[in-house]
Protein backbone atom coordinates (compact mmCIF):
# COMPACT_ATOMS: atom_id res chain seq x y z
CA UNK A 1 0.00 0.00 0.00
CA UNK A 2 1.30 3.47 -0.89
CA UNK A 3 2.14 5.65 2.06
CA UNK A 4 -0.10 8.61 2.80
CA UNK A 5 2.91 10.92 2.90
CA UNK A 6 3.51 10.20 -0.78
CA UNK A 7 0.03 11.38 -1.77
CA UNK A 8 0.84 15.08 -2.36
CA UNK A 9 3.84 14.09 -4.47
CA UNK A 10 1.84 11.54 -6.46
CA UNK A 11 -0.92 14.04 -7.12
CA UNK A 12 1.62 16.61 -8.23
CA UNK A 13 3.29 14.07 -10.50
CA UNK A 14 -0.11 13.34 -12.08
CA UNK A 15 -0.89 17.09 -12.30
CA UNK A 16 -4.05 16.66 -10.24
CA UNK A 17 -3.68 19.98 -8.48
CA UNK A 18 -7.37 20.42 -7.64
CA UNK A 19 -7.55 17.03 -5.99
CA UNK A 20 -4.36 18.02 -4.18
CA UNK A 21 -6.21 20.99 -2.72
CA UNK A 22 -9.47 19.30 -1.81
CA UNK A 23 -8.81 15.67 -0.93
CA UNK A 24 -8.47 16.30 2.79
CA UNK A 25 -11.68 18.26 3.17
CA UNK A 26 -13.56 15.77 1.00
CA UNK A 27 -12.11 12.86 2.97
CA UNK A 28 -13.71 14.29 6.07
CA UNK A 29 -17.03 14.72 4.26
CA UNK A 30 -16.78 11.15 3.00
CA UNK A 31 -16.19 9.82 6.52
CA UNK A 32 -19.02 11.89 7.95
CA UNK A 33 -21.38 10.84 5.18
CA UNK A 34 -20.20 7.21 5.17
CA UNK A 35 -19.49 7.34 1.44
CA UNK A 36 -18.26 4.28 -0.39
CA UNK A 37 -14.60 4.57 -1.48
CA UNK A 38 -15.67 4.80 -5.09
CA UNK A 39 -18.04 7.69 -4.25
CA UNK A 40 -15.14 9.54 -2.70
CA UNK A 41 -13.04 8.87 -5.80
CA UNK A 42 -15.84 10.09 -8.06
CA UNK A 43 -16.24 13.27 -5.98
CA UNK A 44 -12.50 13.97 -6.28
CA UNK A 45 -12.52 13.44 -10.04
CA UNK A 46 -15.55 15.68 -10.38
CA UNK A 47 -13.75 18.51 -8.57
CA UNK A 48 -10.73 18.15 -10.86
CA UNK A 49 -12.83 18.05 -14.03
CA UNK A 50 -14.97 21.04 -12.97
CA UNK A 51 -11.95 23.15 -12.12
CA UNK A 52 -10.25 22.28 -15.41
CA UNK A 53 -13.41 23.20 -17.30
CA UNK A 54 -13.58 26.59 -15.54
CA UNK A 55 -9.90 27.31 -16.21
CA UNK A 56 -10.22 26.31 -19.85
CA UNK A 57 -13.36 28.43 -20.29
CA UNK A 58 -11.53 31.41 -18.81
CA UNK A 59 -8.67 30.91 -21.28
CA UNK A 60 -11.01 30.46 -24.23
CA UNK A 61 -13.02 33.54 -23.28
CA UNK A 62 -9.87 35.60 -23.02
CA UNK A 63 -8.48 34.52 -26.38
CA UNK A 64 -11.87 34.82 -28.15
CA UNK A 65 -11.80 38.61 -27.68
CA UNK A 66 -15.58 38.86 -27.85
CA UNK A 67 -16.96 42.35 -27.25
CA UNK A 68 -18.24 42.58 -23.67
CA UNK A 69 -21.87 42.04 -22.76
CA UNK A 70 -23.08 40.55 -26.04
CA UNK A 71 -24.71 37.41 -24.68
CA UNK A 72 -27.86 35.65 -25.83
CA UNK A 73 -29.31 36.11 -22.34
CA UNK A 74 -29.22 39.88 -22.97
CA UNK A 75 -30.78 39.67 -26.41
CA UNK A 76 -34.41 40.69 -26.86
CA UNK A 77 -35.71 38.36 -29.55
CA UNK A 78 -39.02 40.18 -29.75
CA UNK A 79 -37.24 43.21 -31.21
CA UNK A 80 -36.15 41.45 -34.38
CA UNK A 81 -38.09 39.61 -37.09
CA UNK A 82 -36.98 36.76 -39.28
CA UNK A 83 -35.26 34.76 -36.55
CA UNK A 84 -36.57 32.70 -33.68
CA UNK A 85 -35.06 32.38 -30.22
CA UNK A 86 -35.33 28.59 -30.37
CA UNK A 87 -33.52 28.41 -33.65
CA UNK A 88 -30.66 30.53 -32.33
CA UNK A 89 -30.42 28.68 -29.02
CA UNK A 90 -30.37 25.35 -30.89
CA UNK A 91 -27.19 26.49 -32.64
CA UNK A 92 -25.56 26.49 -29.21
CA UNK A 93 -27.34 23.51 -27.66
CA UNK A 94 -26.86 21.29 -30.71
CA UNK A 95 -23.47 22.31 -32.03
CA UNK A 96 -23.03 19.46 -34.54
CA UNK A 97 -22.70 22.12 -37.22
CA UNK A 98 -19.43 23.23 -35.64
CA UNK A 99 -18.11 19.67 -35.51
CA UNK A 100 -19.00 19.37 -39.20
CA UNK A 101 -17.28 22.69 -40.00
CA UNK A 102 -20.47 24.25 -41.29
CA UNK A 103 -20.98 28.01 -41.39
CA UNK A 104 -23.41 30.53 -39.97
CA UNK A 105 -24.24 33.67 -41.93
CA UNK A 106 -26.13 36.57 -40.40
CA UNK A 107 -27.57 39.22 -42.67
CA UNK A 108 -29.60 42.31 -41.92
CA UNK A 109 -29.52 46.08 -41.71
CA UNK A 110 -27.16 48.00 -39.50
CA UNK A 111 -28.04 48.09 -35.78
CA UNK A 112 -30.40 45.10 -35.94
CA UNK A 113 -28.25 42.99 -33.60
CA UNK A 114 -26.16 40.79 -35.92
CA UNK A 115 -22.91 41.32 -34.03
CA UNK A 116 -24.67 40.80 -30.71
CA UNK A 117 -26.24 37.54 -31.89
CA UNK A 118 -23.04 36.25 -33.45
CA UNK A 119 -21.08 36.97 -30.26
CA UNK A 120 -23.81 35.44 -28.09
CA UNK A 121 -23.70 32.24 -30.13
CA UNK A 122 -19.89 32.20 -30.04
CA UNK A 123 -19.93 32.66 -26.25
CA UNK A 124 -22.36 29.76 -25.92
CA UNK A 125 -20.07 27.59 -28.06
CA UNK A 126 -17.09 28.43 -25.83
CA UNK A 127 -19.07 27.06 -22.91
CA UNK A 128 -19.59 23.87 -24.92
CA UNK A 129 -15.82 23.49 -25.15
CA UNK A 130 -15.15 24.91 -28.62
CA UNK A 131 -12.49 27.50 -29.34
CA UNK A 132 -13.60 30.64 -31.16
CA UNK A 133 -12.13 34.01 -32.06
CA UNK A 134 -13.76 37.30 -32.94
CA UNK A 135 -12.36 39.51 -35.68
CA UNK A 136 -13.58 42.66 -37.29
CA UNK A 137 -13.46 41.52 -40.92
CA UNK A 138 -11.49 44.63 -41.88
CA UNK A 139 -8.84 44.01 -39.22
CA UNK A 140 -8.50 40.34 -40.11
CA UNK A 141 -8.11 41.12 -43.80
CA UNK A 142 -5.35 43.58 -42.92
CA UNK A 143 -3.58 40.98 -40.80
CA UNK A 144 -3.90 38.39 -43.55
CA UNK A 145 -2.53 40.82 -46.08
CA UNK A 146 0.44 41.67 -43.90
CA UNK A 147 1.10 37.97 -43.45
CA UNK A 148 0.93 37.48 -47.21
CA UNK A 149 3.44 40.26 -47.83
CA UNK A 150 5.85 38.47 -45.50
CA UNK A 151 5.10 35.15 -47.21
CA UNK A 152 3.53 33.94 -43.98
CA UNK A 153 -0.08 33.61 -45.09
CA UNK A 154 -0.11 29.80 -45.09
CA UNK A 155 1.33 29.84 -41.59
CA UNK A 156 -1.27 32.31 -40.36
CA UNK A 157 -4.11 30.27 -41.86
CA UNK A 158 -2.78 27.18 -40.11
CA UNK A 159 -2.54 29.09 -36.85
CA UNK A 160 -6.21 30.06 -37.18
CA UNK A 161 -7.10 26.38 -37.55
CA UNK A 162 -6.85 26.00 -33.79
CA UNK A 163 -10.19 27.83 -33.59
CA UNK A 164 -13.16 25.71 -34.51
CA UNK A 165 -15.09 28.95 -35.02
CA UNK A 166 -13.87 32.21 -36.55
CA UNK A 167 -16.23 35.14 -36.29
CA UNK A 168 -15.81 37.67 -39.10
CA UNK A 169 -17.80 40.71 -38.19
CA UNK A 170 -19.11 43.13 -40.82
CA UNK A 171 -17.68 41.59 -43.92
CA UNK A 172 -19.41 44.23 -46.02
CA UNK A 173 -17.10 46.92 -44.73
CA UNK A 174 -14.01 45.25 -46.07
CA UNK A 175 -12.42 47.47 -48.68
CA UNK A 176 -12.50 46.19 -52.16
CA UNK A 177 -8.96 46.21 -53.45
CA UNK A 178 -8.09 43.03 -55.27
CA UNK A 179 -5.33 42.09 -52.85
CA UNK A 180 -7.68 42.40 -49.89
CA UNK A 181 -10.42 40.33 -51.46
CA UNK A 182 -7.84 37.77 -52.50
CA UNK A 183 -6.75 37.01 -48.92
CA UNK A 184 -10.34 36.92 -47.73
CA UNK A 185 -11.06 34.40 -50.43
CA UNK A 186 -8.02 32.36 -49.46
CA UNK A 187 -9.31 32.26 -45.89
CA UNK A 188 -12.77 31.12 -47.01
CA UNK A 189 -11.26 28.46 -49.28
CA UNK A 190 -8.90 27.29 -46.53
CA UNK A 191 -11.69 26.95 -43.94
CA UNK A 192 -14.03 25.20 -46.37
CA UNK A 193 -15.14 21.93 -44.75
CA UNK A 194 -12.39 22.16 -42.12
CA UNK A 195 -13.50 24.97 -39.79
CA UNK A 196 -16.62 27.04 -39.17
CA UNK A 197 -17.07 30.67 -40.03
CA UNK A 198 -19.67 32.92 -38.48
CA UNK A 199 -20.05 35.93 -40.75
CA UNK A 200 -22.14 39.04 -40.29
CA UNK A 201 -22.90 41.36 -43.16
CA UNK A 202 -25.17 44.29 -43.94
CA UNK A 203 -25.12 43.21 -47.56
CA UNK A 204 -27.12 40.30 -48.91
CA UNK A 205 -25.31 37.99 -51.32
CA UNK A 206 -26.79 39.88 -54.26
CA UNK A 207 -24.55 42.82 -53.31
CA UNK A 208 -21.42 40.78 -52.71
CA UNK A 209 -20.13 41.78 -56.11
CA UNK A 210 -19.14 44.98 -54.28
CA UNK A 211 -17.07 43.04 -51.77
CA UNK A 212 -15.22 40.80 -54.19
CA UNK A 213 -14.27 42.76 -57.30
CA UNK A 214 -13.67 39.65 -59.30
CA UNK A 215 -17.00 38.08 -60.19
CA UNK A 216 -15.60 34.56 -60.44
CA UNK A 217 -14.18 34.99 -56.98
CA UNK A 218 -17.55 36.14 -55.63
CA UNK A 219 -19.34 33.12 -57.02
CA UNK A 220 -16.67 30.74 -55.71
CA UNK A 221 -16.69 32.34 -52.24
CA UNK A 222 -20.49 32.31 -51.94
CA UNK A 223 -20.55 28.75 -53.18
CA UNK A 224 -18.19 27.54 -50.48
CA UNK A 225 -19.80 29.60 -47.73
CA UNK A 226 -23.36 28.45 -48.38
CA UNK A 227 -22.58 24.84 -49.27
CA UNK A 228 -23.04 23.93 -45.60
CA UNK A 229 -24.52 26.95 -43.89
CA UNK A 230 -27.32 28.22 -41.74
CA UNK A 231 -28.45 31.62 -42.91
CA UNK A 232 -30.22 33.98 -40.51
CA UNK A 233 -31.84 37.04 -42.02
CA UNK A 234 -32.59 39.62 -39.34
CA UNK A 235 -35.34 42.02 -40.29
CA UNK A 236 -36.86 45.07 -38.67
CA UNK A 237 -35.87 48.41 -37.22
CA UNK A 238 -32.39 49.13 -35.95
CA UNK A 239 -32.33 48.30 -32.23
CA UNK A 240 -30.12 51.32 -31.69
CA UNK A 241 -32.75 53.55 -33.30
CA UNK A 242 -35.61 51.80 -31.46
CA UNK A 243 -33.97 52.32 -28.08
CA UNK A 244 -33.08 55.93 -28.89
CA UNK A 245 -36.72 56.59 -29.78
CA UNK A 246 -37.97 54.83 -26.65
CA UNK A 247 -35.65 56.95 -24.52
CA UNK A 248 -36.99 60.11 -26.15
CA UNK A 249 -40.61 59.07 -25.52
CA UNK A 250 -40.00 58.30 -21.83
P1 LIG B 1 -25.47 45.13 -36.04
O1 LIG B 1 -24.26 44.28 -35.87
O2 LIG B 1 -26.59 44.42 -36.73
O3 LIG B 1 -25.17 46.44 -36.69
P2 LIG B 1 -25.35 45.27 -33.16
O4 LIG B 1 -25.33 43.83 -32.79
O5 LIG B 1 -24.06 45.99 -33.11
O6 LIG B 1 -26.02 45.47 -34.59
O7 LIG B 1 -26.44 46.00 -32.25
C1 LIG B 1 -26.39 47.39 -31.98
C2 LIG B 1 -26.56 47.60 -30.48
O8 LIG B 1 -27.87 47.25 -30.07
C3 LIG B 1 -25.62 46.74 -29.65
O9 LIG B 1 -25.26 47.47 -28.49
C4 LIG B 1 -26.48 45.53 -29.29
O10 LIG B 1 -26.04 44.95 -28.07
C5 LIG B 1 -27.85 46.15 -29.17
N1 LIG B 1 -28.91 45.24 -29.65
C6 LIG B 1 -29.26 45.02 -30.93
N2 LIG B 1 -30.31 44.21 -31.02
C7 LIG B 1 -30.65 43.88 -29.77
C8 LIG B 1 -31.69 43.06 -29.20
N3 LIG B 1 -32.60 42.46 -29.95
N4 LIG B 1 -31.71 42.94 -27.86
C9 LIG B 1 -30.82 43.58 -27.08
N5 LIG B 1 -29.82 44.38 -27.55
C10 LIG B 1 -29.74 44.54 -28.87
MG1 LIG C 1 -22.30 44.70 -36.41
PDB file of N, CA and C and ligand atoms in Angstrom, residues 70 74-76 79 109-116 239-240, ligand 1:
ATOM      1  N   UNK A  70     -22.218  41.024 -24.946  1.00  0.00           N
ATOM      2  CA  UNK A  70     -23.081  40.547 -26.043  1.00  0.00           C
ATOM      3  C   UNK A  70     -23.383  39.063 -25.836  1.00  0.00           C
ATOM      4  N   UNK A  74     -28.906  38.442 -22.949  1.00  0.00           N
ATOM      5  CA  UNK A  74     -29.216  39.880 -22.973  1.00  0.00           C
ATOM      6  C   UNK A  74     -29.874  40.289 -24.280  1.00  0.00           C
ATOM      7  N   UNK A  75     -30.233  39.325 -25.089  1.00  0.00           N
ATOM      8  CA  UNK A  75     -30.780  39.665 -26.405  1.00  0.00           C
ATOM      9  C   UNK A  75     -32.299  39.578 -26.384  1.00  0.00           C
ATOM     10  N   UNK A  76     -32.948  40.645 -26.829  1.00  0.00           N
ATOM     11  CA  UNK A  76     -34.410  40.693 -26.857  1.00  0.00           C
ATOM     12  C   UNK A  76     -34.895  40.206 -28.230  1.00  0.00           C
ATOM     13  N   UNK A  79     -37.534  41.959 -30.494  1.00  0.00           N
ATOM     14  CA  UNK A  79     -37.238  43.205 -31.209  1.00  0.00           C
ATOM     15  C   UNK A  79     -36.786  42.971 -32.645  1.00  0.00           C
ATOM     16  N   UNK A 109     -29.957  44.681 -41.710  1.00  0.00           N
ATOM     17  CA  UNK A 109     -29.523  46.081 -41.709  1.00  0.00           C
ATOM     18  C   UNK A 109     -28.673  46.426 -40.493  1.00  0.00           C
ATOM     19  N   UNK A 110     -28.027  47.544 -40.580  1.00  0.00           N
ATOM     20  CA  UNK A 110     -27.163  48.002 -39.496  1.00  0.00           C
ATOM     21  C   UNK A 110     -27.967  48.228 -38.214  1.00  0.00           C
ATOM     22  N   UNK A 111     -27.418  47.828 -37.083  1.00  0.00           N
ATOM     23  CA  UNK A 111     -28.044  48.087 -35.784  1.00  0.00           C
ATOM     24  C   UNK A 111     -29.104  47.083 -35.389  1.00  0.00           C
ATOM     25  N   UNK A 112     -29.314  46.054 -36.209  1.00  0.00           N
ATOM     26  CA  UNK A 112     -30.401  45.100 -35.940  1.00  0.00           C
ATOM     27  C   UNK A 112     -30.003  44.057 -34.889  1.00  0.00           C
ATOM     28  N   UNK A 113     -28.684  43.938 -34.629  1.00  0.00           N
ATOM     29  CA  UNK A 113     -28.250  42.989 -33.599  1.00  0.00           C
ATOM     30  C   UNK A 113     -27.439  41.810 -34.120  1.00  0.00           C
ATOM     31  N   UNK A 114     -26.920  41.916 -35.328  1.00  0.00           N
ATOM     32  CA  UNK A 114     -26.162  40.792 -35.919  1.00  0.00           C
ATOM     33  C   UNK A 114     -24.899  40.476 -35.104  1.00  0.00           C
ATOM     34  N   UNK A 115     -24.145  41.538 -34.781  1.00  0.00           N
ATOM     35  CA  UNK A 115     -22.906  41.324 -34.026  1.00  0.00           C
ATOM     36  C   UNK A 115     -23.217  40.740 -32.653  1.00  0.00           C
ATOM     37  N   UNK A 116     -24.259  41.284 -32.033  1.00  0.00           N
ATOM     38  CA  UNK A 116     -24.668  40.802 -30.706  1.00  0.00           C
ATOM     39  C   UNK A 116     -25.016  39.305 -30.776  1.00  0.00           C
ATOM     40  N   UNK A 239     -32.093  48.302 -33.679  1.00  0.00           N
ATOM     41  CA  UNK A 239     -32.326  48.301 -32.229  1.00  0.00           C
ATOM     42  C   UNK A 239     -31.806  49.596 -31.618  1.00  0.00           C
ATOM     43  N   UNK A 240     -30.683  50.057 -32.179  1.00  0.00           N
ATOM     44  CA  UNK A 240     -30.116  51.325 -31.687  1.00  0.00           C
ATOM     45  C   UNK A 240     -31.153  52.440 -31.844  1.00  0.00           C
TER      46      UNK A 240
HETATM   47  P1  LIG B   1     -25.467  45.130 -36.036  1.00  0.00           P
HETATM   48  O1  LIG B   1     -24.264  44.283 -35.869  1.00  0.00           O
HETATM   49  O2  LIG B   1     -26.595  44.419 -36.728  1.00  0.00           O
HETATM   50  O3  LIG B   1     -25.166  46.438 -36.693  1.00  0.00           O
HETATM   51  P2  LIG B   1     -25.350  45.267 -33.163  1.00  0.00           P
HETATM   52  O4  LIG B   1     -25.334  43.830 -32.790  1.00  0.00           O
HETATM   53  O5  LIG B   1     -24.061  45.993 -33.106  1.00  0.00           O
HETATM   54  O6  LIG B   1     -26.024  45.473 -34.595  1.00  0.00           O
HETATM   55  O7  LIG B   1     -26.435  46.004 -32.252  1.00  0.00           O
HETATM   56  C1  LIG B   1     -26.394  47.390 -31.977  1.00  0.00           C
HETATM   57  C2  LIG B   1     -26.558  47.605 -30.478  1.00  0.00           C
HETATM   58  O8  LIG B   1     -27.865  47.248 -30.066  1.00  0.00           O
HETATM   59  C3  LIG B   1     -25.622  46.744 -29.653  1.00  0.00           C
HETATM   60  O9  LIG B   1     -25.262  47.465 -28.486  1.00  0.00           O
HETATM   61  C4  LIG B   1     -26.481  45.535 -29.287  1.00  0.00           C
HETATM   62  O10 LIG B   1     -26.045  44.952 -28.065  1.00  0.00           O
HETATM   63  C5  LIG B   1     -27.851  46.145 -29.166  1.00  0.00           C
HETATM   64  N1  LIG B   1     -28.907  45.239 -29.648  1.00  0.00           N
HETATM   65  C6  LIG B   1     -29.261  45.016 -30.931  1.00  0.00           C
HETATM   66  N2  LIG B   1     -30.310  44.206 -31.025  1.00  0.00           N
HETATM   67  C7  LIG B   1     -30.651  43.878 -29.771  1.00  0.00           C
HETATM   68  C8  LIG B   1     -31.690  43.057 -29.204  1.00  0.00           C
HETATM   69  N3  LIG B   1     -32.601  42.463 -29.949  1.00  0.00           N
HETATM   70  N4  LIG B   1     -31.710  42.938 -27.859  1.00  0.00           N
HETATM   71  C9  LIG B   1     -30.815  43.580 -27.078  1.00  0.00           C
HETATM   72  N5  LIG B   1     -29.821  44.380 -27.551  1.00  0.00           N
HETATM   73  C10 LIG B   1     -29.742  44.540 -28.871  1.00  0.00           C
END
